[in-house]
Amino acid sequence: MSDKWPRLDYLSWRETCSALHLYLQIVGKYRLAHTPWLNHSWNATFYVTPSGLTSSPIPDGPGIEILFDFHDHAVVGTSGDGRRASFELRASTVAEFHANFVRLISGLGGKPDFHGQPNEVQEPVPFDEDHRERPYDRDAVRSFHRALMAIDGVFKTFRTSFLGKSSPVHLFWGSFDLAVTRFSGRRAPTHPGGIPALPDQVAQEAYDREVSSAGFWPGGGGIDYPAFYAYAYPAPNGFRSAPVRPDTAFWHEGLSEFILPYDAVQSAADPDEALMQFLVSTYEAAADLGGWDRELLDCTHGQRGAVRLPDAKLAEKAGSSVIEQVEREDGASKGLYRIVIDGVEAEMTYSRAGKELIIIDHTDVPAALRGRKVGERLVRQAVEDARRDGVSIIPLCPFAKAQIERHPEWQDVLRK
């Protein structure tokens, strides 16, 4: 495997990882204190760069940006008036890092005032009172950064196939995870809170809209290995038992999230594709079971240098041929509807429960056909056929169920 996806061994660098987590919290809390609130705490996050992790510009003094440089292993600050300051990342204490950072901000013309205690860690110790010696493993940090670069690229590609509200790909210093989140557009029930060392109001603001979220942890927090995660809030019925890909992904009862070990991606024949399967399948489970309007929210993956075709143009491109390409295979016990456009196939399967009842159990529309109302067309064809044949429909498939619920004029075929 190339260096793009390096091996990561959390247990061998967990002390360095813990130290880096706390260092990022110090800088993140400074950004949080000086940046206007942006929904879901997006005003406080870090972003992956070819050098490491950046805060982006912080509106303090002349304007300040902080970079964790994982090539030269330094914290580097630059200001809008041309000043630059830095200090080395090395074996240290959290208190020493805190003092160095306070001096750096003062030297750049900023005000180093921010909350002085960690969040989302067990038994938090104030930064300036944490004098325990912490190691700094340069090789492990470099590997972690290379992994972040690879993951960031796949997450950003995944983000391009969604037209609704979506977070940037960013790193949260509280839970120390790189994350990307999609939103249905609907309000969510109030989050119960209870996250260690985190005000309930922060968690409740973060989850006041329905979400499907995925991310990456280097390890810790309930698992002793690096892993990808995916969850939905609120989790729809049946989410935990939904089929997800690849086969190495599983539901973790303790975390109540889907987990895909980093090692399973790193060792895959195509790591990018393995991770994309996880992102897409967990989102589809959340969106379908949650009744999201995927025809409105989804689109094809973005292409380099090519403008995304708006829905009207996609419909024009598909033309009337979409209607002509609906095929049906009807067997004694099972059947399917199929549409093939430009060599890409979408299908909807069903089972027969007697002569007068079919059960729609699955709909699969590849990303290349999203935004062209192909899934809606499949359901419409099933409705039209049911009327003609005097058959009733039970839509067990969440997508088909949502489509019929949005079309009252189709509901005459539902089983009474």
Coordinates of C-alpha atoms in Angstrom, one line a residue:
M1 CA 0.0 0.0 0.0
S2 CA 1.3 3.5 -0.8
D3 CA 2.0 6.1 1.8
K4 CA -1.3 7.8 0.9
W5 CA -3.0 5.3 3.4
P6 CA -0.3 4.7 6.1
R7 CA -0.6 2.1 8.8
L8 CA -1.9 3.5 12.1
D9 CA -1.4 1.9 15.5
Y10 CA -3.3 3.8 18.1
L11 CA -1.9 1.9 21.1
S12 CA 1.7 2.7 20.2
W13 CA 1.1 6.5 20.1
R14 CA -2.0 7.0 22.3
E15 CA 0.0 9.2 24.8
T16 CA 1.1 11.5 22.0
C17 CA -2.4 11.4 20.5
S18 CA -3.9 12.4 23.9
A19 CA -1.4 15.3 24.2
L20 CA -2.1 16.5 20.6
H21 CA -5.9 16.4 21.4
L22 CA -5.4 18.7 24.4
Y23 CA -3.1 21.0 22.4
L24 CA -5.7 21.3 19.7
Q25 CA -8.3 22.1 22.4
I26 CA -6.3 25.0 23.7
V27 CA -6.0 26.6 20.2
G28 CA -9.6 25.6 19.4
K29 CA -10.9 27.3 22.5
Y30 CA -9.0 30.5 21.6
R31 CA -10.7 30.4 18.2
L32 CA -14.1 29.7 19.8
A33 CA -13.7 32.7 22.1
H34 CA -12.9 35.2 19.3
T35 CA -15.2 34.0 16.5
P36 CA -18.9 34.7 16.1
W37 CA -21.0 31.6 16.6
L38 CA -21.8 29.6 13.5
N39 CA -24.5 26.9 13.6
H40 CA -23.4 23.5 15.0
S41 CA -20.1 24.9 16.4
W42 CA -18.6 25.3 12.9
N43 CA -16.9 28.5 14.0
A44 CA -14.4 26.6 16.2
T45 CA -13.1 23.7 14.0
F46 CA -9.8 22.9 12.2
Y47 CA -9.2 22.1 8.6
V48 CA -6.8 19.7 7.0
T49 CA -4.0 21.2 4.9
P50 CA -0.9 19.7 3.2
S51 CA 1.1 20.9 6.2
G52 CA -1.2 19.9 9.0
L53 CA -4.2 21.5 10.6
T54 CA -5.2 25.1 10.4
S55 CA -7.6 27.2 12.4
S56 CA -8.3 29.5 9.4
P57 CA -8.3 33.3 10.1
I58 CA -9.5 34.2 13.6
P59 CA -10.9 37.8 14.0
D60 CA -8.7 38.8 16.9
G61 CA -6.4 41.9 16.8
P62 CA -5.0 42.2 13.3
G63 CA -6.4 38.8 12.4
I64 CA -4.6 35.6 13.4
E65 CA -4.3 32.1 11.9
I66 CA -2.8 29.2 13.7
L67 CA -1.2 26.2 11.9
F68 CA -0.2 22.9 13.5
D69 CA 2.7 22.1 11.1
F70 CA 3.2 18.3 11.1
H71 CA 6.1 18.5 8.7
D72 CA 8.3 20.8 10.8
H73 CA 6.5 19.9 14.0
A74 CA 5.7 23.4 15.2
V75 CA 2.8 25.6 16.1
V76 CA 2.9 28.6 13.7
G77 CA 1.0 31.8 14.0
T78 CA 0.6 34.5 11.4
S79 CA -1.1 37.8 11.7
G80 CA -2.7 40.2 9.2
D81 CA 0.0 42.8 9.7
G82 CA 2.8 40.5 8.7
R83 CA 4.0 39.2 12.0
R84 CA 4.9 35.5 12.4
A85 CA 5.7 33.5 15.6
S86 CA 6.1 29.8 16.3
F87 CA 7.2 27.3 18.9
E88 CA 8.2 23.6 18.6
L89 CA 5.9 20.6 19.0
R90 CA 7.9 18.3 21.3
A91 CA 7.7 16.3 24.5
S92 CA 6.2 18.7 26.9
T93 CA 3.4 19.3 29.4
V94 CA 0.0 20.7 28.6
A95 CA 0.7 23.6 31.0
E96 CA 3.9 24.4 29.0
F97 CA 2.1 24.3 25.7
H98 CA -0.6 26.6 27.1
A99 CA 2.1 29.1 28.3
N100 CA 3.8 29.0 24.9
F101 CA 0.6 29.6 23.1
V102 CA -0.4 32.5 25.3
R103 CA 2.9 34.2 24.5
L104 CA 2.5 33.5 20.8
I105 CA -0.9 35.1 20.6
S106 CA 0.3 38.2 22.6
G107 CA 3.3 38.5 20.3
L108 CA 1.0 38.5 17.3
G109 CA -1.2 41.4 18.7
G110 CA -4.0 39.2 19.9
K111 CA -5.8 38.7 23.2
P112 CA -5.1 35.2 24.6
D113 CA -8.3 35.0 26.7
F114 CA -10.3 31.8 26.4
H115 CA -11.9 29.1 28.6
G116 CA -9.1 27.2 30.3
Q117 CA -10.4 23.7 30.8
P118 CA -10.8 20.8 28.4
N119 CA -14.1 19.5 27.0
E120 CA -15.4 16.0 26.2
V121 CA -12.7 14.3 28.2
Q122 CA -13.0 12.3 31.5
E123 CA -11.8 14.1 34.6
P124 CA -10.6 17.3 32.9
V125 CA -7.7 19.2 34.4
P126 CA -7.3 22.9 33.7
F127 CA -4.7 23.5 31.0
D128 CA -2.4 25.6 33.1
E129 CA -2.5 23.0 35.9
D130 CA -1.7 20.0 33.8
H131 CA 2.0 19.4 34.5
R132 CA 2.2 15.7 33.5
E133 CA 5.0 15.0 31.0
R134 CA 3.6 14.1 27.6
P135 CA 5.6 12.4 24.8
Y136 CA 5.6 13.6 21.2
D137 CA 6.1 10.8 18.5
R138 CA 7.0 12.7 15.3
D139 CA 6.7 9.6 13.1
A140 CA 3.3 8.7 14.4
V141 CA 2.1 12.3 14.0
R142 CA 3.3 12.3 10.4
S143 CA 1.4 9.1 9.7
F144 CA -1.7 10.5 11.3
H145 CA -1.4 13.6 9.0
R146 CA -1.0 11.5 5.9
A147 CA -4.1 9.5 6.9
L148 CA -6.1 12.8 7.4
M149 CA -5.0 13.9 4.0
A150 CA -6.4 10.7 2.4
I151 CA -9.6 10.8 4.4
D152 CA -10.2 14.5 3.8
G153 CA -10.1 13.8 0.0
V154 CA -12.7 11.0 0.1
F155 CA -14.9 13.0 2.5
K156 CA -14.9 16.0 0.2
T157 CA -15.8 13.9 -2.8
F158 CA -18.7 12.4 -0.8
R159 CA -19.8 15.9 0.1
T160 CA -20.3 16.8 -3.6
S161 CA -23.2 14.4 -4.1
F162 CA -25.6 16.3 -1.8
L163 CA -27.5 19.5 -2.6
G164 CA -29.0 20.1 0.9
K165 CA -27.2 21.7 3.9
S166 CA -23.9 20.0 4.5
S167 CA -21.1 20.8 6.9
P168 CA -17.6 21.5 5.6
V169 CA -15.1 18.6 6.2
H170 CA -13.6 19.7 9.5
L171 CA -11.9 18.5 12.6
F172 CA -13.7 18.9 16.0
W173 CA -11.2 19.4 18.8
G174 CA -13.7 18.4 21.5
S175 CA -14.1 14.8 20.4
F176 CA -11.0 14.9 18.1
D177 CA -12.7 13.6 15.0
L178 CA -12.7 14.6 11.3
A179 CA -16.3 14.8 10.3
V180 CA -18.8 15.6 7.5
T181 CA -22.5 16.0 8.2
R182 CA -25.7 16.1 6.1
F183 CA -29.0 17.6 7.1
S184 CA -32.5 16.7 6.1
G185 CA -33.8 20.2 6.6
R186 CA -36.2 19.2 9.4
R187 CA -36.1 20.0 13.1
A188 CA -35.0 17.3 15.5
P189 CA -36.1 16.5 19.0
T190 CA -34.1 18.1 21.8
H191 CA -30.9 16.2 22.4
P192 CA -30.6 14.8 25.9
G193 CA -27.1 16.1 26.4
G194 CA -25.0 14.3 29.0
I195 CA -21.7 14.4 27.0
P196 CA -18.8 14.5 29.5
A197 CA -17.5 18.0 30.2
L198 CA -19.7 19.6 27.5
P199 CA -22.5 22.0 28.3
D200 CA -25.9 20.5 27.4
Q201 CA -26.8 23.6 25.4
V202 CA -23.9 23.0 23.0
A203 CA -25.0 19.5 22.3
Q204 CA -28.6 20.6 21.9
E205 CA -27.7 23.3 19.5
A206 CA -25.5 20.9 17.5
Y207 CA -28.4 18.5 17.1
D208 CA -31.4 20.7 16.7
R209 CA -31.8 19.5 13.1
E210 CA -32.0 15.9 11.7
V211 CA -28.5 14.7 10.7
S212 CA -26.7 11.9 9.0
S213 CA -23.0 12.2 10.1
A214 CA -19.8 10.3 9.4
G215 CA -16.3 10.8 10.6
F216 CA -12.9 9.4 11.6
W217 CA -11.4 8.9 15.1
P218 CA -7.7 8.2 15.6
G219 CA -8.7 6.0 18.5
G220 CA -9.9 6.3 22.1
G221 CA -13.3 7.2 23.4
G222 CA -14.5 3.6 23.6
I223 CA -12.3 1.9 20.9
D224 CA -8.6 1.2 21.0
Y225 CA -8.1 1.5 17.2
P226 CA -8.5 4.1 14.5
A227 CA -12.0 3.9 12.9
F228 CA -14.6 5.5 10.8
Y229 CA -18.1 6.0 12.3
A230 CA -21.5 6.9 11.1
Y231 CA -24.7 7.8 12.9
A232 CA -28.1 9.5 12.5
Y233 CA -29.8 11.8 14.9
P234 CA -32.6 11.0 15.6
A235 CA -31.9 7.4 14.6
P236 CA -34.8 6.1 12.6
N237 CA -36.4 2.8 13.3
G238 CA -34.4 -0.1 11.8
F239 CA -31.2 2.0 11.4
R240 CA -29.0 -0.3 13.5
S241 CA -30.0 -3.4 11.4
A242 CA -29.7 -1.7 8.0
P243 CA -27.3 -3.3 5.6
V244 CA -24.2 -1.2 5.1
R245 CA -21.0 -1.7 3.1
P246 CA -18.3 -2.8 3.0
D247 CA -18.6 -6.2 4.8
T248 CA -16.1 -5.1 7.4
A249 CA -18.4 -2.4 8.8
F250 CA -20.6 -3.3 11.8
W251 CA -23.0 -1.8 14.3
H252 CA -21.3 -1.0 17.7
E253 CA -23.8 -1.5 20.5
G254 CA -21.7 0.5 23.0
L255 CA -21.4 3.5 20.8
S256 CA -24.7 3.1 19.0
E257 CA -23.0 3.9 15.7
F258 CA -21.8 2.0 12.6
I259 CA -18.0 1.4 12.8
L260 CA -15.5 0.7 10.0
P261 CA -12.0 0.0 11.3
Y262 CA -9.3 2.1 9.6
D263 CA -7.3 -1.0 9.0
A264 CA -10.1 -2.5 6.9
V265 CA -9.9 0.6 4.6
Q266 CA -6.1 0.8 4.6
S267 CA -5.7 -2.8 3.6
A268 CA -8.5 -2.8 1.0
A269 CA -7.6 -3.2 -2.7
D270 CA -9.1 0.3 -3.3
P271 CA -9.2 2.2 0.1
D272 CA -11.0 5.2 -1.4
E273 CA -13.8 3.0 -2.8
A274 CA -14.1 1.1 0.5
L275 CA -14.5 4.3 2.5
M276 CA -16.9 5.7 -0.1
Q277 CA -19.1 2.6 0.2
F278 CA -19.3 3.1 4.0
L279 CA -20.2 6.8 3.6
V280 CA -22.8 6.3 0.9
S281 CA -24.5 3.2 2.4
T282 CA -24.8 4.6 6.0
Y283 CA -26.2 7.9 4.6
E284 CA -28.7 6.0 2.4
A285 CA -29.8 3.9 5.4
A286 CA -30.4 7.1 7.5
A287 CA -32.1 9.0 4.7
D288 CA -34.3 6.2 3.4
L289 CA -35.4 5.0 6.9
G290 CA -35.8 8.6 8.0
G291 CA -37.9 9.5 5.0
W292 CA -35.6 12.2 3.7
D293 CA -36.5 13.8 0.3
R294 CA -33.6 12.3 -1.6
E295 CA -34.9 13.3 -5.0
L296 CA -34.6 16.9 -3.8
L297 CA -31.4 16.5 -1.8
D298 CA -29.2 14.1 -3.7
C299 CA -27.2 14.6 -6.9
T300 CA -24.3 13.0 -8.8
H301 CA -20.7 13.2 -7.5
G302 CA -19.0 16.3 -8.7
Q303 CA -16.6 16.1 -11.6
R304 CA -13.4 18.0 -11.9
G305 CA -13.7 21.1 -14.1
A306 CA -17.3 20.3 -15.0
V307 CA -20.3 22.4 -13.8
R308 CA -23.1 20.3 -12.2
L309 CA -26.1 20.1 -14.5
P310 CA -29.2 21.6 -12.8
D311 CA -32.3 19.5 -12.5
A312 CA -34.0 21.0 -15.5
K313 CA -31.0 20.2 -17.7
L314 CA -30.8 16.7 -16.3
A315 CA -34.5 16.1 -17.1
E316 CA -33.9 17.4 -20.6
K317 CA -30.9 15.1 -21.0
A318 CA -32.9 12.1 -19.8
G319 CA -35.9 13.1 -22.0
S320 CA -38.8 10.9 -22.7
S321 CA -36.4 8.0 -23.1
V322 CA -36.6 7.5 -19.3
I323 CA -40.2 6.4 -19.7
E324 CA -39.4 4.0 -22.5
Q325 CA -36.5 2.4 -20.6
V326 CA -38.6 1.2 -17.6
E327 CA -38.4 -2.6 -17.8
R328 CA -40.2 -5.1 -15.6
E329 CA -39.3 -8.7 -14.7
D330 CA -42.3 -10.3 -13.0
G331 CA -41.8 -13.7 -11.6
A332 CA -44.0 -16.1 -9.6
S333 CA -42.7 -14.9 -6.2
K334 CA -40.4 -12.0 -7.0
G335 CA -40.0 -9.2 -9.5
L336 CA -38.2 -6.0 -10.3
Y337 CA -38.4 -2.7 -12.2
R338 CA -35.3 -1.5 -14.0
I339 CA -34.2 1.7 -15.7
V340 CA -31.0 1.9 -17.7
I341 CA -29.6 5.3 -18.6
D342 CA -26.2 5.8 -20.3
G343 CA -25.3 2.3 -19.2
V344 CA -26.1 2.9 -15.5
E345 CA -28.9 0.7 -14.0
A346 CA -31.4 1.6 -11.3
E347 CA -33.8 -1.0 -9.9
M348 CA -36.6 -1.5 -7.5
T349 CA -37.4 -5.0 -6.3
Y350 CA -40.6 -6.5 -4.9
S351 CA -42.1 -9.8 -3.6
R352 CA -45.5 -11.2 -4.4
A353 CA -47.8 -12.1 -1.5
G354 CA -50.6 -13.7 -3.4
K355 CA -52.2 -12.7 -6.7
E356 CA -53.4 -9.4 -5.5
L357 CA -50.6 -8.0 -3.4
I358 CA -46.9 -7.0 -4.0
I359 CA -44.4 -5.8 -1.4
I360 CA -41.8 -3.3 -2.6
D361 CA -38.7 -4.1 -0.6
H362 CA -35.8 -2.3 -2.0
T363 CA -34.9 0.6 -4.4
D364 CA -31.3 1.2 -5.6
V365 CA -30.5 4.4 -7.6
P366 CA -26.7 4.8 -8.3
A367 CA -25.2 8.2 -7.6
A368 CA -24.7 8.8 -11.3
L369 CA -28.5 8.9 -11.7
R370 CA -29.4 11.0 -8.7
G371 CA -31.3 14.2 -9.3
R372 CA -33.1 12.8 -12.3
K373 CA -36.2 11.5 -10.5
V374 CA -35.4 8.0 -11.6
G375 CA -36.4 6.5 -8.3
E376 CA -39.7 8.4 -8.4
R377 CA -40.3 7.0 -12.0
L378 CA -39.8 3.4 -10.8
V379 CA -42.4 3.9 -8.0
R380 CA -44.8 5.6 -10.4
Q381 CA -44.5 2.6 -12.8
A382 CA -45.3 0.2 -10.0
V383 CA -48.4 2.3 -9.1
E384 CA -49.6 2.4 -12.6
D385 CA -49.2 -1.4 -13.1
A386 CA -50.9 -2.1 -9.8
R387 CA -53.9 -0.1 -10.9
R388 CA -54.1 -1.8 -14.2
D389 CA -53.7 -5.3 -12.7
G390 CA -56.0 -4.7 -9.7
V391 CA -53.1 -5.3 -7.3
S392 CA -52.4 -3.6 -3.9
I393 CA -48.9 -2.4 -2.7
I394 CA -47.2 -2.6 0.6
P395 CA -44.1 -0.3 0.4
L396 CA -41.7 -1.7 3.0
C397 CA -38.8 0.0 1.2
P398 CA -38.4 3.4 3.0
F399 CA -37.7 5.2 -0.3
A400 CA -40.9 3.9 -2.0
K401 CA -42.9 4.5 1.2
A402 CA -41.7 8.2 1.2
Q403 CA -42.5 8.6 -2.4
I404 CA -46.1 7.3 -2.1
E405 CA -46.6 9.5 1.1
R406 CA -45.6 12.5 -1.0
H407 CA -48.0 11.6 -3.8
P408 CA -51.6 11.4 -2.3
E409 CA -52.9 10.6 -5.8
W410 CA -50.9 7.3 -5.7
Q411 CA -52.3 6.1 -2.4
D412 CA -55.3 4.4 -3.8
V413 CA -53.1 1.3 -4.5
L414 CA -52.0 0.9 -0.9
R415 CA -53.3 -2.1 0.9
K416 CA -56.3 -1.0 3.0

